[in-house]
Tab-separated table of C-alpha atoms and ligand atoms in Angstrom:
chain	number	residue	atom	x	y	z
A	1229	MET	CA	30.350	83.832	39.455
A	1230	GLN	CA	28.710	86.635	37.478
A	1231	VAL	CA	26.692	85.718	34.352
A	1232	LEU	CA	25.880	88.452	31.861
A	1233	VAL	CA	22.836	87.537	29.766
A	1234	THR	CA	22.312	89.839	26.775
A	1235	GLY	CA	18.785	90.056	25.356
A	1236	GLY	CA	17.348	88.693	28.593
A	1237	ALA	CA	14.070	90.595	28.167
A	1238	GLY	CA	13.334	88.903	24.834
A	1239	PHE	CA	11.778	85.511	24.153
A	1240	ILE	CA	14.593	82.973	24.605
A	1241	GLY	CA	16.703	85.114	26.958
A	1242	SER	CA	13.837	85.543	29.425
A	1243	ASN	CA	13.068	81.816	29.390
A	1244	PHE	CA	16.781	81.189	29.997
A	1245	LEU	CA	16.767	83.545	33.001
A	1246	ASN	CA	13.517	82.106	34.391
A	1247	LEU	CA	15.091	78.651	34.369
A	1248	SER	CA	18.542	79.685	35.559
A	1249	VAL	CA	18.152	82.339	38.276
A	1250	PRO	CA	16.242	80.123	40.753
A	1251	ARG	CA	18.409	77.114	39.921
A	1252	TYR	CA	21.855	78.708	40.308
A	1253	ARG	CA	21.431	80.734	43.493
A	1254	ASP	CA	25.202	80.958	43.976
A	1255	ARG	CA	25.583	82.860	40.662
A	1256	ARG	CA	24.634	86.441	39.988
A	1257	PHE	CA	22.762	87.090	36.735
A	1258	VAL	CA	22.820	90.458	34.985
A	1259	ASN	CA	20.168	90.903	32.308
A	1260	VAL	CA	21.406	93.337	29.634
A	1261	ASP	CA	18.837	94.600	27.141
A	1262	HIS	CA	18.042	97.842	25.332
A	1263	LEU	CA	14.314	97.064	25.672
A	1264	GLY	CA	13.484	97.095	21.967
A	1265	TYR	CA	10.111	96.199	20.480
A	1266	ALA	CA	10.418	92.445	21.272
A	1267	ALA	CA	11.545	92.980	24.872
A	1268	ASN	CA	9.266	92.979	27.871
A	1269	LEU	CA	10.416	93.091	31.470
A	1270	ALA	CA	7.132	91.401	32.417
A	1271	ASN	CA	8.733	88.229	30.953
A	1272	VAL	CA	11.107	88.123	33.930
A	1273	ALA	CA	8.849	89.689	36.579
A	1274	GLU	CA	9.050	86.722	39.012
A	1275	THR	CA	12.762	86.177	38.437
A	1276	ALA	CA	13.427	89.873	39.052
A	1277	LYS	CA	12.429	89.383	42.718
A	1278	SER	CA	15.500	87.184	43.277
A	1279	PRO	CA	18.508	88.698	45.069
A	1280	ASN	CA	20.890	87.135	42.487
A	1281	TYR	CA	19.311	89.065	39.570
A	1282	ALA	CA	19.867	92.576	38.213
A	1283	PHE	CA	18.781	94.426	35.076
A	1284	VAL	CA	20.900	96.971	33.205
A	1285	ARG	CA	19.587	98.823	30.165
A	1286	VAL	CA	22.344	98.881	27.539
A	1287	ASP	CA	22.316	99.104	23.767
A	1288	ILE	CA	25.082	96.749	22.618
A	1289	THR	CA	25.679	98.871	19.512
A	1290	ASP	CA	27.065	101.550	21.893
A	1291	ALA	CA	30.701	100.515	22.415
A	1292	ASP	CA	31.259	102.900	25.340
A	1293	ALA	CA	28.152	101.644	27.125
A	1294	VAL	CA	29.298	98.030	26.664
A	1295	ASP	CA	32.717	98.928	28.042
A	1296	ARG	CA	31.127	100.567	31.093
A	1297	LEU	CA	28.940	97.511	31.567
A	1298	PHE	CA	31.984	95.226	31.756
A	1299	HIS	CA	33.685	97.655	34.123
A	1300	ASP	CA	30.682	97.915	36.462
A	1301	HIS	CA	29.529	94.273	36.259
A	1302	PRO	CA	32.628	92.212	35.378
A	1303	PRO	CA	31.305	88.920	34.008
A	1304	ASP	CA	32.799	85.435	34.197
A	1305	LEU	CA	30.352	84.150	31.592
A	1306	VAL	CA	28.534	85.974	28.787
A	1307	VAL	CA	25.491	84.283	27.234
A	1308	HIS	CA	24.762	86.371	24.157
A	1309	PHE	CA	21.126	86.299	22.994
A	1310	ALA	CA	20.634	89.983	22.070
A	1311	ALA	CA	19.795	90.313	18.392
A	1312	GLU	CA	17.370	91.559	15.832
A	1313	SER	CA	15.694	88.212	15.298
A	1314	HIS	CA	12.882	88.365	12.732
A	1315	VAL	CA	13.566	87.450	9.087
A	1316	ASP	CA	10.673	89.496	7.642
A	1317	ARG	CA	11.827	92.623	9.488
A	1318	SER	CA	15.336	92.070	8.096
A	1319	ILE	CA	13.861	92.146	4.587
A	1320	VAL	CA	12.004	95.407	5.246
A	1321	GLY	CA	14.868	97.088	7.167
A	1322	PRO	CA	18.234	95.275	7.180
A	1323	ARG	CA	20.365	98.046	8.720
A	1324	ALA	CA	19.379	97.357	12.337
A	1325	PHE	CA	20.414	93.718	11.809
A	1326	VAL	CA	23.903	94.662	10.693
A	1327	ARG	CA	24.260	97.094	13.572
A	1328	THR	CA	23.036	94.897	16.428
A	1329	ASN	CA	23.927	91.415	15.241
A	1330	ILE	CA	27.365	92.210	13.799
A	1331	GLU	CA	28.533	95.437	15.440
A	1332	GLY	CA	26.842	94.640	18.748
A	1333	THR	CA	28.514	91.224	18.898
A	1334	PHE	CA	31.809	92.866	17.939
A	1335	ASN	CA	31.488	95.361	20.826
A	1336	LEU	CA	30.910	92.527	23.295
A	1337	LEU	CA	33.888	90.558	21.952
A	1338	GLU	CA	36.080	93.656	22.242
A	1339	ALA	CA	35.026	94.103	25.869
A	1340	CYS	CA	35.820	90.426	26.585
A	1341	ARG	CA	39.255	90.875	24.983
A	1342	LYS	CA	39.929	93.961	27.065
A	1343	TYR	CA	38.609	92.789	30.445
A	1344	TRP	CA	39.439	89.077	30.450
A	1345	PRO	CA	43.038	88.094	31.045
A	1346	LYS	CA	44.068	84.878	29.244
A	1347	GLY	CA	42.309	81.854	30.718
A	1348	ARG	CA	39.421	83.849	32.182
A	1349	GLY	CA	35.789	83.957	31.059
A	1350	LEU	CA	33.591	82.195	28.518
A	1351	PHE	CA	31.627	83.819	25.684
A	1352	HIS	CA	28.649	81.662	24.696
A	1353	HIS	CA	27.189	82.822	21.394
A	1354	VAL	CA	23.557	81.908	20.695
A	1355	SER	CA	23.029	81.497	16.968
A	1356	THR	CA	20.717	79.955	14.426
A	1357	ASP	CA	20.605	77.085	11.945
A	1358	GLU	CA	19.605	79.666	9.297
A	1359	VAL	CA	23.317	80.437	8.750
A	1360	TYR	CA	23.502	77.197	6.737
A	1361	GLY	CA	20.910	78.318	4.162
A	1362	SER	CA	18.321	75.971	2.714
A	1363	LEU	CA	18.187	72.171	2.443
A	1364	GLY	CA	16.507	70.282	-0.371
A	1365	GLU	CA	14.111	67.393	0.235
A	1366	SER	CA	16.644	65.331	2.247
A	1367	GLY	CA	19.654	65.653	4.560
A	1368	ALA	CA	20.333	67.635	7.728
A	1369	PHE	CA	22.721	70.411	8.807
A	1370	THR	CA	25.843	69.250	10.630
A	1371	GLU	CA	28.462	71.515	12.184
A	1372	ALA	CA	30.541	70.973	8.993
A	1373	THR	CA	27.832	72.262	6.628
A	1374	PRO	CA	29.159	75.353	4.781
A	1375	TYR	CA	27.545	78.681	5.633
A	1376	ASP	CA	25.144	79.900	2.917
A	1377	PRO	CA	22.723	82.416	4.480
A	1378	SER	CA	19.715	83.674	2.481
A	1379	SER	CA	18.270	86.645	4.417
A	1380	PRO	CA	19.840	89.781	5.891
A	1381	TYR	CA	18.997	88.239	9.294
A	1382	SER	CA	20.830	84.977	8.662
A	1383	ALA	CA	23.724	86.766	6.923
A	1384	SER	CA	24.172	89.015	9.960
A	1385	LYS	CA	24.075	86.019	12.326
A	1386	ALA	CA	26.589	84.193	10.094
A	1387	ALA	CA	28.909	87.215	10.259
A	1388	SER	CA	28.618	87.274	14.046
A	1389	ASP	CA	29.474	83.545	14.236
A	1390	HIS	CA	32.589	84.206	12.121
A	1391	LEU	CA	33.643	87.054	14.406
A	1392	VAL	CA	33.270	84.836	17.478
A	1393	ARG	CA	35.453	82.103	15.923
A	1394	ALA	CA	37.993	84.691	14.769
A	1395	TYR	CA	38.331	86.016	18.344
A	1396	ALA	CA	38.903	82.469	19.598
A	1397	ARG	CA	41.614	81.773	17.021
A	1398	THR	CA	43.282	85.187	16.989
A	1399	TYR	CA	43.088	86.285	20.621
A	1400	GLY	CA	42.591	82.950	22.387
A	1401	LEU	CA	39.175	84.024	23.716
A	1402	ALA	CA	37.220	81.126	25.241
A	1403	THR	CA	34.081	80.804	23.111
A	1404	LYS	CA	31.307	78.341	22.326
A	1405	ILE	CA	28.561	78.601	19.722
A	1406	THR	CA	25.161	76.923	19.479
A	1407	ASN	CA	23.190	76.980	16.207
A	1408	CYS	CA	19.590	76.163	17.019
A	1409	SER	CA	16.481	75.500	14.966
A	1410	ASN	CA	13.132	77.349	15.317
A	1411	ASN	CA	12.015	77.891	18.906
A	1412	TYR	CA	8.481	78.224	20.238
A	1413	GLY	CA	6.962	78.608	23.708
A	1414	PRO	CA	5.886	81.256	26.252
A	1415	TYR	CA	6.804	84.941	25.800
A	1416	GLN	CA	7.483	84.725	22.047
A	1417	PHE	CA	6.661	88.001	20.322
A	1418	PRO	CA	3.631	87.356	18.092
A	1419	GLU	CA	5.312	88.263	14.813
A	1420	LYS	CA	6.677	84.697	14.462
A	1421	LEU	CA	4.574	81.930	12.904
A	1422	ILE	CA	3.433	80.022	16.006
A	1423	PRO	CA	2.318	82.835	18.354
A	1424	LEU	CA	0.904	84.835	15.421
A	1425	THR	CA	-1.222	81.867	14.378
A	1426	ILE	CA	-2.407	81.132	17.929
A	1427	LEU	CA	-3.441	84.734	18.594
A	1428	ASN	CA	-5.046	85.286	15.184
A	1429	ALA	CA	-7.001	82.060	15.584
A	1430	ILE	CA	-8.192	83.086	19.060
A	1431	ASP	CA	-9.447	86.347	17.506
A	1432	ARG	CA	-10.864	84.572	14.420
A	1433	LYS	CA	-8.567	86.573	12.132
A	1434	PRO	CA	-6.987	85.158	8.919
A	1435	LEU	CA	-4.035	82.787	9.438
A	1436	PRO	CA	-1.437	83.904	6.849
A	1437	VAL	CA	0.567	81.061	5.289
A	1438	TYR	CA	3.399	82.103	2.964
A	1439	GLY	CA	3.440	80.544	-0.505
A	1440	LYS	CA	1.988	77.042	-0.510
A	1441	GLY	CA	2.850	76.353	3.136
A	1442	LEU	CA	5.262	73.584	2.138
A	1443	ASN	CA	8.408	75.057	3.713
A	1444	VAL	CA	9.721	72.878	6.517
A	1445	ARG	CA	11.160	74.025	9.850
A	1446	ASP	CA	12.542	71.964	12.726
A	1447	TRP	CA	10.751	73.073	15.913
A	1448	LEU	CA	12.225	73.004	19.426
A	1449	TYR	CA	10.485	73.974	22.672
A	1450	VAL	CA	12.290	76.997	24.128
A	1451	GLU	CA	13.131	75.337	27.474
A	1452	ASP	CA	14.846	72.471	25.634
A	1453	HIS	CA	16.967	75.063	23.828
A	1454	CYS	CA	17.873	76.741	27.137
A	1455	GLU	CA	18.880	73.383	28.632
A	1456	ALA	CA	21.030	72.711	25.557
A	1457	ILE	CA	22.855	76.004	26.098
A	1458	TRP	CA	23.670	75.001	29.696
A	1459	ALA	CA	24.708	71.525	28.520
A	1460	VAL	CA	27.189	73.110	26.102
A	1461	ILE	CA	28.449	75.647	28.665
A	1462	ASP	CA	29.006	72.849	31.202
A	1463	HIS	CA	30.170	69.982	28.993
A	1464	GLY	CA	31.009	71.344	25.517
A	1465	GLY	CA	34.584	71.491	24.268
A	1466	PRO	CA	36.403	74.844	24.163
A	1467	GLY	CA	35.948	76.700	20.871
A	1468	ARG	CA	33.389	74.129	19.675
A	1469	THR	CA	30.145	74.632	17.821
A	1470	TYR	CA	27.003	72.566	18.486
A	1471	ASN	CA	23.857	72.264	16.417
A	1472	VAL	CA	20.666	72.141	18.494
A	1473	GLY	CA	17.437	70.707	17.101
A	1474	GLY	CA	14.303	68.854	18.025
A	1475	ASN	CA	14.007	66.227	15.298
A	1476	ASN	CA	10.598	67.778	14.657
A	1477	GLU	CA	10.457	68.644	10.984
A	1478	VAL	CA	7.014	69.987	10.135
A	1479	ARG	CA	5.618	71.753	7.048
A	1480	ASN	CA	4.256	75.223	7.855
A	1481	ILE	CA	0.740	74.302	6.766
A	1482	ASP	CA	0.800	71.355	9.176
A	1483	VAL	CA	2.004	73.603	12.025
A	1484	VAL	CA	-0.978	75.881	11.404
A	1485	ARG	CA	-3.413	72.934	11.182
A	1486	GLN	CA	-2.035	71.441	14.409
A	1487	ILE	CA	-2.528	74.766	16.206
A	1488	CYS	CA	-6.156	74.839	14.971
A	1489	ARG	CA	-6.738	71.324	16.337
A	1490	LEU	CA	-5.141	72.046	19.730
A	1491	LEU	CA	-6.982	75.346	20.100
A	1492	ALA	CA	-10.272	73.627	19.254
A	1493	GLU	CA	-9.546	70.958	21.899
A	1494	GLU	CA	-8.567	73.544	24.513
A	1495	THR	CA	-11.495	75.924	23.924
A	1496	GLY	CA	-14.329	73.746	22.629
A	1497	GLN	CA	-14.515	75.632	19.316
A	1498	ARG	CA	-15.119	73.758	16.055
A	1499	GLU	CA	-11.812	72.822	14.431
A	1500	ASP	CA	-13.296	73.347	10.939
A	1501	ASP	CA	-14.174	76.955	11.775
A	1502	LEU	CA	-10.541	77.612	12.700
A	1503	LEU	CA	-9.151	75.777	9.646
A	1504	ALA	CA	-11.365	77.979	7.451
A	1505	LEU	CA	-9.278	80.978	8.584
A	1506	ILE	CA	-6.166	79.691	6.753
A	1507	SER	CA	-5.172	82.195	4.085
A	1508	TYR	CA	-2.368	81.540	1.593
A	1509	VAL	CA	-0.474	84.793	0.923
A	1510	THR	CA	2.470	86.002	-1.176
A	1511	ASP	CA	5.663	84.182	-0.319
A	1512	ARG	CA	8.671	85.644	1.508
A	1513	PRO	CA	11.507	86.576	-0.900
A	1514	GLY	CA	14.541	84.275	-0.509
A	1515	HIS	CA	12.383	81.867	1.533
A	1516	ASP	CA	14.491	78.853	2.621
A	1517	LEU	CA	12.688	75.626	1.746
A	1518	ARG	CA	13.733	73.342	4.555
A	1519	TYR	CA	15.789	73.240	7.754
A	1520	ALA	CA	16.747	70.034	9.590
A	1521	ILE	CA	19.317	69.517	12.302
A	1522	ASP	CA	21.756	66.730	13.002
A	1523	ALA	CA	22.310	67.131	16.764
A	1524	THR	CA	24.540	64.049	17.120
A	1525	ARG	CA	27.505	66.030	18.465
A	1526	LEU	CA	25.443	67.767	21.151
A	1527	LYS	CA	23.853	64.504	22.295
A	1528	ALA	CA	27.158	62.601	22.315
A	1529	GLU	CA	29.392	65.213	23.955
A	1530	CYS	CA	26.971	67.094	26.200
A	1531	ARG	CA	24.414	64.431	27.219
A	1532	TRP	CA	21.414	66.528	26.092
A	1533	THR	CA	18.009	65.231	25.052
A	1534	PRO	CA	14.895	67.343	24.474
A	1535	GLN	CA	12.037	66.774	26.928
A	1536	GLU	CA	9.062	68.008	24.882
A	1537	THR	CA	7.581	66.525	21.720
A	1538	PHE	CA	6.045	68.979	19.245
A	1539	GLU	CA	2.561	67.931	20.428
A	1540	THR	CA	3.270	68.437	24.162
A	1541	GLY	CA	5.271	71.642	23.659
A	1542	LEU	CA	2.680	73.141	21.337
A	1543	ARG	CA	-0.150	72.332	23.756
A	1544	ARG	CA	1.764	74.043	26.591
A	1545	THR	CA	2.286	77.033	24.294
A	1546	VAL	CA	-1.378	77.285	23.242
A	1547	ARG	CA	-2.418	77.098	26.923
A	1548	TRP	CA	0.103	79.794	27.842
A	1549	TYR	CA	-1.236	82.267	25.250
A	1550	LEU	CA	-4.820	81.473	26.262
A	1551	SER	CA	-4.135	82.190	29.918
A	1552	ASN	CA	-1.902	85.277	29.595
A	1553	LYS	CA	-4.300	87.792	28.079
A	1554	ALA	CA	-2.800	90.813	29.858
A	1555	TRP	CA	0.651	90.044	28.404
A	1556	VAL	CA	-0.864	89.561	24.947
A	1557	ASP	CA	-2.841	92.810	25.086
A	1558	GLU	CA	0.251	94.739	26.123
A	1559	VAL	CA	2.588	93.434	23.420
A	1560	ARG	CA	-0.026	93.820	20.698
A	1561	SER	CA	-0.448	97.547	21.233
A	1562	GLY	CA	1.480	100.295	19.416
A	1563	ASP	CA	4.444	99.164	17.357
A	1564	TYR	CA	3.042	95.659	16.832
A	1565	ARG	CA	0.024	96.967	14.920
A	1566	LYS	CA	2.284	99.032	12.670
A	1567	TRP	CA	4.423	95.976	11.908
A	1568	ILE	CA	1.427	93.776	11.055
A	1569	ALA	CA	0.118	96.494	8.730
A	1570	THR	CA	3.538	96.793	7.024
A	1571	ASN	CA	4.224	93.076	6.619
A	1572	TYR	CA	0.820	91.831	5.511
A	1573	ALA	CA	-0.591	94.816	3.571
A	1574	ASP	CA	1.059	93.894	0.253
A	1575	ARG	CA	0.745	90.126	0.590
A	1576	THR	CA	-2.132	89.508	-1.758
A	1577	GLN	CA	-3.738	86.098	-1.913
A	1578	PRO	CA	-2.302	84.296	-4.958
B	978	NAD	P1	13.826	88.342	20.502
B	978	NAD	O1	13.727	89.280	19.350
B	978	NAD	O2	12.598	87.860	21.181
B	978	NAD	O3	14.737	88.975	21.642
B	978	NAD	C1	15.928	89.683	21.364
B	978	NAD	C2	16.256	90.570	22.549
B	978	NAD	O4	17.474	91.278	22.240
B	978	NAD	C3	15.177	91.624	22.835
B	978	NAD	O5	14.881	91.664	24.210
B	978	NAD	C4	15.808	92.914	22.372
B	978	NAD	O6	15.370	94.058	23.085
B	978	NAD	C5	17.284	92.618	22.608
B	978	NAD	N1	18.119	93.472	21.748
B	978	NAD	C6	17.981	93.660	20.399
B	978	NAD	N2	18.872	94.562	19.977
B	978	NAD	C7	19.585	94.967	21.075
B	978	NAD	C8	20.622	95.897	21.262
B	978	NAD	N3	21.110	96.626	20.251
B	978	NAD	N4	21.127	96.044	22.507
B	978	NAD	C9	20.636	95.330	23.549
B	978	NAD	N5	19.630	94.437	23.433
B	978	NAD	C10	19.115	94.260	22.193
B	978	NAD	O7	14.708	87.129	19.949
B	978	NAD	P2	14.778	85.616	20.433
B	978	NAD	O8	13.870	84.809	19.601
B	978	NAD	O9	14.676	85.570	21.916
B	978	NAD	O10	16.260	85.256	19.983
B	978	NAD	C11	17.358	85.349	20.889
B	978	NAD	C12	18.617	84.855	20.191
B	978	NAD	O11	18.446	83.499	19.782
B	978	NAD	C13	18.981	85.637	18.922
B	978	NAD	O12	20.366	85.807	18.892
B	978	NAD	C14	18.522	84.729	17.793
B	978	NAD	O13	19.310	84.923	16.636
B	978	NAD	C15	18.754	83.363	18.411
B	978	NAD	N6	17.900	82.290	17.888
B	978	NAD	C16	16.538	82.449	17.867
B	978	NAD	C17	15.739	81.393	17.412
B	978	NAD	C18	14.241	81.512	17.400
B	978	NAD	O14	13.568	80.613	16.864
B	978	NAD	N7	13.647	82.520	17.986
B	978	NAD	C19	16.336	80.209	16.977
B	978	NAD	C20	17.729	80.090	17.011
B	978	NAD	C21	18.497	81.143	17.481
B	979	TYD	P1	9.158	82.534	11.377
B	979	TYD	O1	8.372	82.215	12.606
B	979	TYD	O2	9.200	83.953	10.916
B	979	TYD	O3	10.631	81.944	11.613
B	979	TYD	P2	11.872	81.795	10.560
B	979	TYD	O4	11.621	82.672	9.400
B	979	TYD	O5	13.030	82.263	11.383
B	979	TYD	O6	11.931	80.333	10.217
B	979	TYD	O7	8.593	81.660	10.183
B	979	TYD	C1	8.517	80.246	10.256
B	979	TYD	C2	8.009	79.754	8.941
B	979	TYD	O8	6.656	80.190	8.771
B	979	TYD	C3	8.770	80.323	7.736
B	979	TYD	O9	8.878	79.309	6.738
B	979	TYD	C4	7.885	81.454	7.248
B	979	TYD	C5	6.490	80.989	7.612
B	979	TYD	N1	5.513	82.054	7.947
B	979	TYD	C6	4.235	82.022	7.378
B	979	TYD	O10	3.924	81.131	6.566
B	979	TYD	N2	3.351	82.998	7.727
B	979	TYD	C7	3.659	83.998	8.595
B	979	TYD	O11	2.801	84.885	8.852
B	979	TYD	C8	4.962	84.004	9.203
B	979	TYD	C9	5.353	85.079	10.169
B	979	TYD	C10	5.853	83.002	8.844
């Protein structure tokens, strides 16, 4: 069996490969990535030594290249992670999101339609809970919640979900979709809240909190997300969608405070000195207030339960960033500095 993993040099894709390649030695994994700013082949350095692993550099917005990829490495399973993934970048420059997340997904679906005779193959689409928009103070997203995306990122992911379902209904393509809440863990590019806060705190730089820090996200450790994807591939119903979440709803300000406490415990610094770095800055436009996930369907049909609590997963994450300085130094050079300058320059303290 050949498994094509798109975006396998990014955060979640590389964790997925690191878990899967050693476990499924009878399957061949092909990591497909264009090596954009969030990608790093160092994320899969150990896995790359395995004989059942290969890397192919492809930009999924290039239809001909995707077609060649399917010709040269005919897959039985596609696990589609590749995306522009950061909400703030989608506000600054939405075009890349439309191209990769919508057109790129379309190109992959077209290749599946062309190369897979009826009854062959499975396209697993990795998506986000952000397609559902914002919740108020109560309630949780179910798979029946209407789509109501707020950012160019979530709108592009919503469009890609619709395309995947349309290919299932129209062409009979075998598809599954998972809509997951916020991930955290090793190898996450430090533009997202958790790694940005950890690294800024290590360097004693300001910890930017948007608005009043009262927005709520549901946090899931990345390995629990990867296990959920396998649970759905192995046990999920054809054409079905599954919400994935950790039952860990936390306000942003409390995420940042918890990181300060864990970092103080891990390094012996004074927690108060780290808390003093918290800096409230101008809010994100269209900022969704709250996400929460009802994962009943996934637990009932696919026998999945997360292994990490927020406390244990966050401690593992803090330790990982503390002990991987070479990785951190590499990803924070060049383009990263430009992004930080762009995103935070105009965020004055209210
Ligand atoms: P990431 O930005 O870390 O990685 C994305 C990867 O896709 C990168 O390696 C990048 O080079 C690659 N890529 C981007 N455009 C490409 C293109 N045109 N051609 C080929 N490769 C391309 O993102 P992530 O956090 O690992 O997210 C992976 C997937 O999971 C995305 O589809 C995202 O929407 C989804 N998701 C993420 C989260 C989260 O909290 N990070 C939560 C739910 C769902
Ligand atoms: P982020 O990690 O960008 O994920 P997403 O936007 O996909 O949920 O942001 C998580 C939350 O943290 C979100 O409510 C925005 C907030 N946030 C900050 O308060 N400060 C920051 O510097 C960043 C990047 C995010």
